[in-house]
Amino acid sequence: LKSALMQGADEVLVWDDASSDGTSEMLAIEYPEVRQLGSPASIGLIRARNELAKAAKGELLFSIDDDAVFTKPNILGQIAHQFAHDGIAAVAIPMVNVKRSMALLQMASGPGSDEPIRQFIGCAHALRRDYFLAVGGYPDYLERQEEELHLAAAFHKIGLHIIKGWSAPIHHFEALRETKSREIRLEARNLWWFALRYTPWWALIPHVMASAWNVLRYYRSPWVLIGCVEAVVQLRRIRRTPFSASEFSSWRKLSKTLAPRN
């Protein structure tokens, strides 16, 4: 919050997702300038981000996690200037996963560059609010995991772009812990739902097989297979809106710009 308030933003919003540890009271006392929203029952991070976007007053939305900080006070200004034309829906803000390595992710090659990237990392990005709301925000049926990928596809289908940013980085202090079974299951499920929603029929089988293999190779857990089964059993929860052949081709070309897991 301190690093966000140093950015000179029009407003800083926080969603209190039904906490019971005094967070809400602490915010009111120590950060009275912060606009606090919340719900009496937990709605989860995806729905919370959607609600914050609806409530926000500015044209640009900057989103970070509770374990991330802006390292310099001018990052918002630098990134805002990179929404240079109407075709840019989002800018991926440079970031470092401090507890993993000092690799700089999502960094453009230089100021003024316009380098497309398939998707952004959730704790370091800026969005055009009107475009975000126009595509319906994040699909809240995902619960969590891979919501950025689904949003990126929705942007891509209407000709909007995500680009790498040029600024000082956000530092992400993600705890190094064993991934929970629920997160593994949801990641596998949501990757299959992505394939089943957006992939053309002629590419569907190799895409879903590659998605399952990539997650299984990374996590080596039976929860990957459980998530894939759940994706099929609950298939009615998604609406199929496949890429055209040209959209799918241009989407696949963007894969090379993805930052690796780090």
mmCIF file with all atom_site columns, C-alpha atoms in Angstrom, residues 52-207:
data_model
loop_
_atom_site.group_PDB
_atom_site.id
_atom_site.type_symbol
_atom_site.label_atom_id
_atom_site.label_alt_id
_atom_site.label_comp_id
_atom_site.label_asym_id
_atom_site.label_entity_id
_atom_site.label_seq_id
_atom_site.pdbx_PDB_ins_code
_atom_site.Cartn_x
_atom_site.Cartn_y
_atom_site.Cartn_z
_atom_site.occupancy
_atom_site.B_iso_or_equiv
_atom_site.pdbx_formal_charge
_atom_site.auth_seq_id
_atom_site.auth_comp_id
_atom_site.auth_asym_id
_atom_site.auth_atom_id
_atom_site.pdbx_PDB_model_num
ATOM 1   C CA . LEU A 1 52  ? -12.780 -3.463  -8.317  1.00 0.00 ? 52  LEU A CA 1
ATOM 2   C CA . ALA A 1 53  ? -12.666 -2.712  -12.049 1.00 0.00 ? 53  ALA A CA 1
ATOM 3   C CA . LYS A 1 54  ? -16.361 -1.812  -12.044 1.00 0.00 ? 54  LYS A CA 1
ATOM 4   C CA . ALA A 1 55  ? -15.901 0.451   -9.016  1.00 0.00 ? 55  ALA A CA 1
ATOM 5   C CA . ALA A 1 56  ? -12.744 2.204   -10.239 1.00 0.00 ? 56  ALA A CA 1
ATOM 6   C CA . LYS A 1 57  ? -13.042 5.728   -11.632 1.00 0.00 ? 57  LYS A CA 1
ATOM 7   C CA . GLY A 1 58  ? -9.884  5.940   -13.748 1.00 0.00 ? 58  GLY A CA 1
ATOM 8   C CA . GLU A 1 59  ? -9.300  5.002   -17.389 1.00 0.00 ? 59  GLU A CA 1
ATOM 9   C CA . LEU A 1 60  ? -6.377  2.707   -16.541 1.00 0.00 ? 60  LEU A CA 1
ATOM 10  C CA . LEU A 1 61  ? -6.301  -0.093  -13.977 1.00 0.00 ? 61  LEU A CA 1
ATOM 11  C CA . PHE A 1 62  ? -3.025  -1.102  -12.320 1.00 0.00 ? 62  PHE A CA 1
ATOM 12  C CA . SER A 1 63  ? -3.207  -4.367  -10.393 1.00 0.00 ? 63  SER A CA 1
ATOM 13  C CA . ILE A 1 64  ? -0.669  -5.838  -7.985  1.00 0.00 ? 64  ILE A CA 1
ATOM 14  C CA . ASP A 1 65  ? -0.888  -8.572  -5.374  1.00 0.00 ? 65  ASP A CA 1
ATOM 15  C CA . ASP A 1 66  ? -0.619  -8.249  -1.600  1.00 0.00 ? 66  ASP A CA 1
ATOM 16  C CA . ASP A 1 67  ? 2.950   -9.608  -1.773  1.00 0.00 ? 67  ASP A CA 1
ATOM 17  C CA . ALA A 1 68  ? 4.197   -7.182  -4.444  1.00 0.00 ? 68  ALA A CA 1
ATOM 18  C CA . VAL A 1 69  ? 5.603   -3.633  -4.375  1.00 0.00 ? 69  VAL A CA 1
ATOM 19  C CA . PHE A 1 70  ? 6.367   -0.855  -6.829  1.00 0.00 ? 70  PHE A CA 1
ATOM 20  C CA . THR A 1 71  ? 10.116  -0.253  -6.597  1.00 0.00 ? 71  THR A CA 1
ATOM 21  C CA . LYS A 1 72  ? 10.039  3.352   -7.874  1.00 0.00 ? 72  LYS A CA 1
ATOM 22  C CA . PRO A 1 73  ? 7.446   6.135   -7.494  1.00 0.00 ? 73  PRO A CA 1
ATOM 23  C CA . ASN A 1 74  ? 7.099   6.818   -11.236 1.00 0.00 ? 74  ASN A CA 1
ATOM 24  C CA . ILE A 1 75  ? 6.109   3.379   -12.600 1.00 0.00 ? 75  ILE A CA 1
ATOM 25  C CA . LEU A 1 76  ? 2.454   4.261   -13.185 1.00 0.00 ? 76  LEU A CA 1
ATOM 26  C CA . GLY A 1 77  ? 3.416   7.338   -15.175 1.00 0.00 ? 77  GLY A CA 1
ATOM 27  C CA . GLN A 1 78  ? 5.922   5.450   -17.299 1.00 0.00 ? 78  GLN A CA 1
ATOM 28  C CA . ILE A 1 79  ? 3.491   2.637   -18.091 1.00 0.00 ? 79  ILE A CA 1
ATOM 29  C CA . ALA A 1 80  ? 0.543   4.975   -18.753 1.00 0.00 ? 80  ALA A CA 1
ATOM 30  C CA . HIS A 1 81  ? 2.478   6.637   -21.592 1.00 0.00 ? 81  HIS A CA 1
ATOM 31  C CA . GLN A 1 82  ? 2.798   3.244   -23.304 1.00 0.00 ? 82  GLN A CA 1
ATOM 32  C CA . PHE A 1 83  ? -0.921  3.068   -24.072 1.00 0.00 ? 83  PHE A CA 1
ATOM 33  C CA . ALA A 1 84  ? 0.065   4.938   -27.200 1.00 0.00 ? 84  ALA A CA 1
ATOM 34  C CA . HIS A 1 85  ? -2.812  3.890   -29.463 1.00 0.00 ? 85  HIS A CA 1
ATOM 35  C CA . ASP A 1 86  ? -6.312  2.487   -29.158 1.00 0.00 ? 86  ASP A CA 1
ATOM 36  C CA . GLY A 1 87  ? -5.267  -1.059  -30.092 1.00 0.00 ? 87  GLY A CA 1
ATOM 37  C CA . ILE A 1 88  ? -3.399  -1.613  -26.813 1.00 0.00 ? 88  ILE A CA 1
ATOM 38  C CA . ALA A 1 89  ? -5.584  -3.225  -24.163 1.00 0.00 ? 89  ALA A CA 1
ATOM 39  C CA . ALA A 1 90  ? -2.894  -4.015  -21.583 1.00 0.00 ? 90  ALA A CA 1
ATOM 40  C CA . VAL A 1 91  ? 0.756   -3.399  -20.744 1.00 0.00 ? 91  VAL A CA 1
ATOM 41  C CA . ALA A 1 92  ? 2.762   -6.049  -18.899 1.00 0.00 ? 92  ALA A CA 1
ATOM 42  C CA . ILE A 1 93  ? 4.804   -4.268  -16.222 1.00 0.00 ? 93  ILE A CA 1
ATOM 43  C CA . PRO A 1 94  ? 8.405   -5.497  -15.752 1.00 0.00 ? 94  PRO A CA 1
ATOM 44  C CA . MET A 1 95  ? 8.714   -7.643  -12.646 1.00 0.00 ? 95  MET A CA 1
ATOM 45  C CA . VAL A 1 96  ? 11.082  -9.801  -10.608 1.00 0.00 ? 96  VAL A CA 1
ATOM 46  C CA . ASN A 1 97  ? 10.111  -12.864 -8.567  1.00 0.00 ? 97  ASN A CA 1
ATOM 47  C CA . VAL A 1 98  ? 12.559  -11.908 -5.848  1.00 0.00 ? 98  VAL A CA 1
ATOM 48  C CA . LYS A 1 99  ? 12.509  -15.160 -3.867  1.00 0.00 ? 99  LYS A CA 1
ATOM 49  C CA . ARG A 1 100 ? 13.105  -17.265 -6.969  1.00 0.00 ? 100 ARG A CA 1
ATOM 50  C CA . SER A 1 101 ? 15.689  -15.335 -8.984  1.00 0.00 ? 101 SER A CA 1
ATOM 51  C CA . MET A 1 102 ? 16.513  -11.800 -10.080 1.00 0.00 ? 102 MET A CA 1
ATOM 52  C CA . ALA A 1 103 ? 15.472  -12.486 -13.674 1.00 0.00 ? 103 ALA A CA 1
ATOM 53  C CA . LEU A 1 104 ? 13.666  -9.486  -15.142 1.00 0.00 ? 104 LEU A CA 1
ATOM 54  C CA . LEU A 1 105 ? 10.375  -10.603 -16.710 1.00 0.00 ? 105 LEU A CA 1
ATOM 55  C CA . GLN A 1 106 ? 8.067   -8.821  -19.166 1.00 0.00 ? 106 GLN A CA 1
ATOM 56  C CA . MET A 1 107 ? 10.661  -6.116  -19.960 1.00 0.00 ? 107 MET A CA 1
ATOM 57  C CA . ALA A 1 108 ? 10.558  -4.436  -23.354 1.00 0.00 ? 108 ALA A CA 1
ATOM 58  C CA . SER A 1 109 ? 13.772  -4.053  -25.309 1.00 0.00 ? 109 SER A CA 1
ATOM 59  C CA . GLY A 1 110 ? 13.734  -0.283  -24.926 1.00 0.00 ? 110 GLY A CA 1
ATOM 60  C CA . PRO A 1 111 ? 11.597  2.816   -24.339 1.00 0.00 ? 111 PRO A CA 1
ATOM 61  C CA . GLY A 1 112 ? 9.026   3.399   -27.043 1.00 0.00 ? 112 GLY A CA 1
ATOM 62  C CA . SER A 1 113 ? 9.038   -0.218  -28.188 1.00 0.00 ? 113 SER A CA 1
ATOM 63  C CA . ASP A 1 114 ? 5.750   -1.878  -29.049 1.00 0.00 ? 114 ASP A CA 1
ATOM 64  C CA . GLU A 1 115 ? 6.469   -5.578  -28.512 1.00 0.00 ? 115 GLU A CA 1
ATOM 65  C CA . PRO A 1 116 ? 3.419   -7.850  -28.429 1.00 0.00 ? 116 PRO A CA 1
ATOM 66  C CA . ILE A 1 117 ? 3.188   -10.503 -25.767 1.00 0.00 ? 117 ILE A CA 1
ATOM 67  C CA . ARG A 1 118 ? 0.586   -13.255 -25.450 1.00 0.00 ? 118 ARG A CA 1
ATOM 68  C CA . GLN A 1 119 ? -0.385  -12.539 -21.839 1.00 0.00 ? 119 GLN A CA 1
ATOM 69  C CA . PHE A 1 120 ? 0.744   -10.667 -18.745 1.00 0.00 ? 120 PHE A CA 1
ATOM 70  C CA . ILE A 1 121 ? 1.631   -11.909 -15.267 1.00 0.00 ? 121 ILE A CA 1
ATOM 71  C CA . GLY A 1 122 ? -1.260  -11.222 -12.912 1.00 0.00 ? 122 GLY A CA 1
ATOM 72  C CA . CYS A 1 123 ? 0.570   -9.277  -10.207 1.00 0.00 ? 123 CYS A CA 1
ATOM 73  C CA . ALA A 1 124 ? 2.194   -6.794  -12.619 1.00 0.00 ? 124 ALA A CA 1
ATOM 74  C CA . HIS A 1 125 ? 0.038   -5.291  -15.322 1.00 0.00 ? 125 HIS A CA 1
ATOM 75  C CA . ALA A 1 126 ? -2.064  -2.336  -16.432 1.00 0.00 ? 126 ALA A CA 1
ATOM 76  C CA . LEU A 1 127 ? -5.373  -2.535  -18.303 1.00 0.00 ? 127 LEU A CA 1
ATOM 77  C CA . ARG A 1 128 ? -7.628  -0.213  -20.256 1.00 0.00 ? 128 ARG A CA 1
ATOM 78  C CA . ARG A 1 129 ? -10.701 -0.276  -18.041 1.00 0.00 ? 129 ARG A CA 1
ATOM 79  C CA . ASP A 1 130 ? -13.204 0.148   -20.895 1.00 0.00 ? 130 ASP A CA 1
ATOM 80  C CA . TYR A 1 131 ? -11.741 -2.770  -22.854 1.00 0.00 ? 131 TYR A CA 1
ATOM 81  C CA . PHE A 1 132 ? -11.574 -4.968  -19.765 1.00 0.00 ? 132 PHE A CA 1
ATOM 82  C CA . LEU A 1 133 ? -15.252 -4.381  -19.006 1.00 0.00 ? 133 LEU A CA 1
ATOM 83  C CA . ALA A 1 134 ? -16.242 -4.698  -22.671 1.00 0.00 ? 134 ALA A CA 1
ATOM 84  C CA . VAL A 1 135 ? -15.051 -8.333  -22.793 1.00 0.00 ? 135 VAL A CA 1
ATOM 85  C CA . GLY A 1 136 ? -16.711 -9.103  -19.459 1.00 0.00 ? 136 GLY A CA 1
ATOM 86  C CA . GLY A 1 137 ? -13.562 -8.993  -17.309 1.00 0.00 ? 137 GLY A CA 1
ATOM 87  C CA . TYR A 1 138 ? -12.065 -12.239 -16.072 1.00 0.00 ? 138 TYR A CA 1
ATOM 88  C CA . PRO A 1 139 ? -14.329 -15.307 -16.441 1.00 0.00 ? 139 PRO A CA 1
ATOM 89  C CA . ASP A 1 140 ? -15.352 -15.781 -12.818 1.00 0.00 ? 140 ASP A CA 1
ATOM 90  C CA . TYR A 1 141 ? -16.218 -19.467 -13.303 1.00 0.00 ? 141 TYR A CA 1
ATOM 91  C CA . LEU A 1 142 ? -12.456 -20.136 -13.413 1.00 0.00 ? 142 LEU A CA 1
ATOM 92  C CA . GLU A 1 143 ? -12.230 -19.442 -9.634  1.00 0.00 ? 143 GLU A CA 1
ATOM 93  C CA . ARG A 1 144 ? -8.457  -18.879 -9.931  1.00 0.00 ? 144 ARG A CA 1
ATOM 94  C CA . GLN A 1 145 ? -5.475  -19.889 -12.124 1.00 0.00 ? 145 GLN A CA 1
ATOM 95  C CA . GLU A 1 146 ? -4.971  -18.948 -15.800 1.00 0.00 ? 146 GLU A CA 1
ATOM 96  C CA . GLU A 1 147 ? -7.533  -16.134 -15.802 1.00 0.00 ? 147 GLU A CA 1
ATOM 97  C CA . GLU A 1 148 ? -4.975  -13.880 -17.522 1.00 0.00 ? 148 GLU A CA 1
ATOM 98  C CA . LEU A 1 149 ? -4.711  -16.351 -20.414 1.00 0.00 ? 149 LEU A CA 1
ATOM 99  C CA . HIS A 1 150 ? -8.480  -16.384 -20.929 1.00 0.00 ? 150 HIS A CA 1
ATOM 100 C CA . LEU A 1 151 ? -8.638  -12.581 -20.822 1.00 0.00 ? 151 LEU A CA 1
ATOM 101 C CA . ALA A 1 152 ? -5.793  -12.310 -23.321 1.00 0.00 ? 152 ALA A CA 1
ATOM 102 C CA . ALA A 1 153 ? -7.660  -14.576 -25.739 1.00 0.00 ? 153 ALA A CA 1
ATOM 103 C CA . ALA A 1 154 ? -10.793 -12.438 -25.443 1.00 0.00 ? 154 ALA A CA 1
ATOM 104 C CA . PHE A 1 155 ? -8.710  -9.360  -26.296 1.00 0.00 ? 155 PHE A CA 1
ATOM 105 C CA . HIS A 1 156 ? -7.013  -11.148 -29.207 1.00 0.00 ? 156 HIS A CA 1
ATOM 106 C CA . LYS A 1 157 ? -10.338 -12.137 -30.774 1.00 0.00 ? 157 LYS A CA 1
ATOM 107 C CA . ILE A 1 158 ? -11.382 -8.483  -31.117 1.00 0.00 ? 158 ILE A CA 1
ATOM 108 C CA . GLY A 1 159 ? -8.014  -7.296  -32.390 1.00 0.00 ? 159 GLY A CA 1
ATOM 109 C CA . LEU A 1 160 ? -6.601  -5.824  -29.171 1.00 0.00 ? 160 LEU A CA 1
ATOM 110 C CA . HIS A 1 161 ? -2.992  -6.228  -28.063 1.00 0.00 ? 161 HIS A CA 1
ATOM 111 C CA . ILE A 1 162 ? -0.897  -6.719  -24.931 1.00 0.00 ? 162 ILE A CA 1
ATOM 112 C CA . ILE A 1 163 ? 2.637   -5.326  -25.009 1.00 0.00 ? 163 ILE A CA 1
ATOM 113 C CA . LYS A 1 164 ? 5.733   -5.569  -22.840 1.00 0.00 ? 164 LYS A CA 1
ATOM 114 C CA . GLY A 1 165 ? 6.369   -2.566  -20.620 1.00 0.00 ? 165 GLY A CA 1
ATOM 115 C CA . TRP A 1 166 ? 9.384   -0.348  -20.039 1.00 0.00 ? 166 TRP A CA 1
ATOM 116 C CA . SER A 1 167 ? 9.767   0.904   -16.473 1.00 0.00 ? 167 SER A CA 1
ATOM 117 C CA . ALA A 1 168 ? 11.359  0.109   -13.147 1.00 0.00 ? 168 ALA A CA 1
ATOM 118 C CA . PRO A 1 169 ? 10.134  -3.334  -12.049 1.00 0.00 ? 169 PRO A CA 1
ATOM 119 C CA . ILE A 1 170 ? 7.568   -4.529  -9.579  1.00 0.00 ? 170 ILE A CA 1
ATOM 120 C CA . HIS A 1 171 ? 9.129   -6.833  -6.982  1.00 0.00 ? 171 HIS A CA 1
ATOM 121 C CA . HIS A 1 172 ? 7.053   -9.900  -6.197  1.00 0.00 ? 172 HIS A CA 1
ATOM 122 C CA . PHE A 1 173 ? 7.817   -11.599 -2.876  1.00 0.00 ? 173 PHE A CA 1
ATOM 123 C CA . GLU A 1 174 ? 5.894   -14.789 -3.578  1.00 0.00 ? 174 GLU A CA 1
ATOM 124 C CA . ALA A 1 175 ? 6.364   -17.367 -0.837  1.00 0.00 ? 175 ALA A CA 1
ATOM 125 C CA . LEU A 1 176 ? 8.271   -20.455 -1.924  1.00 0.00 ? 176 LEU A CA 1
ATOM 126 C CA . ARG A 1 177 ? 5.885   -23.201 -0.919  1.00 0.00 ? 177 ARG A CA 1
ATOM 127 C CA . GLU A 1 178 ? 4.542   -26.428 -2.259  1.00 0.00 ? 178 GLU A CA 1
ATOM 128 C CA . THR A 1 179 ? 1.728   -25.784 -4.705  1.00 0.00 ? 179 THR A CA 1
ATOM 129 C CA . LYS A 1 180 ? -1.608  -26.814 -3.223  1.00 0.00 ? 180 LYS A CA 1
ATOM 130 C CA . SER A 1 181 ? -3.618  -29.611 -4.785  1.00 0.00 ? 181 SER A CA 1
ATOM 131 C CA . ARG A 1 182 ? -6.513  -27.216 -5.499  1.00 0.00 ? 182 ARG A CA 1
ATOM 132 C CA . GLU A 1 183 ? -4.280  -24.870 -7.461  1.00 0.00 ? 183 GLU A CA 1
ATOM 133 C CA . ILE A 1 184 ? -2.852  -27.733 -9.530  1.00 0.00 ? 184 ILE A CA 1
ATOM 134 C CA . ARG A 1 185 ? -6.339  -29.082 -10.257 1.00 0.00 ? 185 ARG A CA 1
ATOM 135 C CA . LEU A 1 186 ? -7.682  -25.675 -11.267 1.00 0.00 ? 186 LEU A CA 1
ATOM 136 C CA . GLU A 1 187 ? -4.691  -24.870 -13.454 1.00 0.00 ? 187 GLU A CA 1
ATOM 137 C CA . ALA A 1 188 ? -5.090  -28.112 -15.380 1.00 0.00 ? 188 ALA A CA 1
ATOM 138 C CA . ARG A 1 189 ? -8.859  -27.665 -15.640 1.00 0.00 ? 189 ARG A CA 1
ATOM 139 C CA . ASN A 1 190 ? -8.644  -24.053 -16.757 1.00 0.00 ? 190 ASN A CA 1
ATOM 140 C CA . LEU A 1 191 ? -5.993  -24.778 -19.384 1.00 0.00 ? 191 LEU A CA 1
ATOM 141 C CA . TRP A 1 192 ? -8.224  -27.480 -20.839 1.00 0.00 ? 192 TRP A CA 1
ATOM 142 C CA . TRP A 1 193 ? -11.188 -25.113 -20.730 1.00 0.00 ? 193 TRP A CA 1
ATOM 143 C CA . PHE A 1 194 ? -9.090  -22.599 -22.632 1.00 0.00 ? 194 PHE A CA 1
ATOM 144 C CA . ALA A 1 195 ? -8.315  -25.182 -25.304 1.00 0.00 ? 195 ALA A CA 1
ATOM 145 C CA . LEU A 1 196 ? -11.929 -26.390 -25.458 1.00 0.00 ? 196 LEU A CA 1
ATOM 146 C CA . ARG A 1 197 ? -13.227 -22.828 -25.753 1.00 0.00 ? 197 ARG A CA 1
ATOM 147 C CA . TYR A 1 198 ? -10.772 -21.180 -28.127 1.00 0.00 ? 198 TYR A CA 1
ATOM 148 C CA . THR A 1 199 ? -8.976  -23.836 -30.200 1.00 0.00 ? 199 THR A CA 1
ATOM 149 C CA . PRO A 1 200 ? -10.348 -24.633 -33.689 1.00 0.00 ? 200 PRO A CA 1
ATOM 150 C CA . TRP A 1 201 ? -11.616 -28.196 -34.083 1.00 0.00 ? 201 TRP A CA 1
ATOM 151 C CA . TRP A 1 202 ? -8.752  -29.193 -36.377 1.00 0.00 ? 202 TRP A CA 1
ATOM 152 C CA . ALA A 1 203 ? -6.168  -28.299 -33.677 1.00 0.00 ? 203 ALA A CA 1
ATOM 153 C CA . LEU A 1 204 ? -8.146  -29.319 -30.608 1.00 0.00 ? 204 LEU A CA 1
ATOM 154 C CA . ILE A 1 205 ? -6.785  -32.800 -29.840 1.00 0.00 ? 205 ILE A CA 1
ATOM 155 C CA . PRO A 1 206 ? -3.063  -31.914 -30.034 1.00 0.00 ? 206 PRO A CA 1
ATOM 156 C CA . HIS A 1 207 ? -3.697  -28.721 -28.047 1.00 0.00 ? 207 HIS A CA 1
#
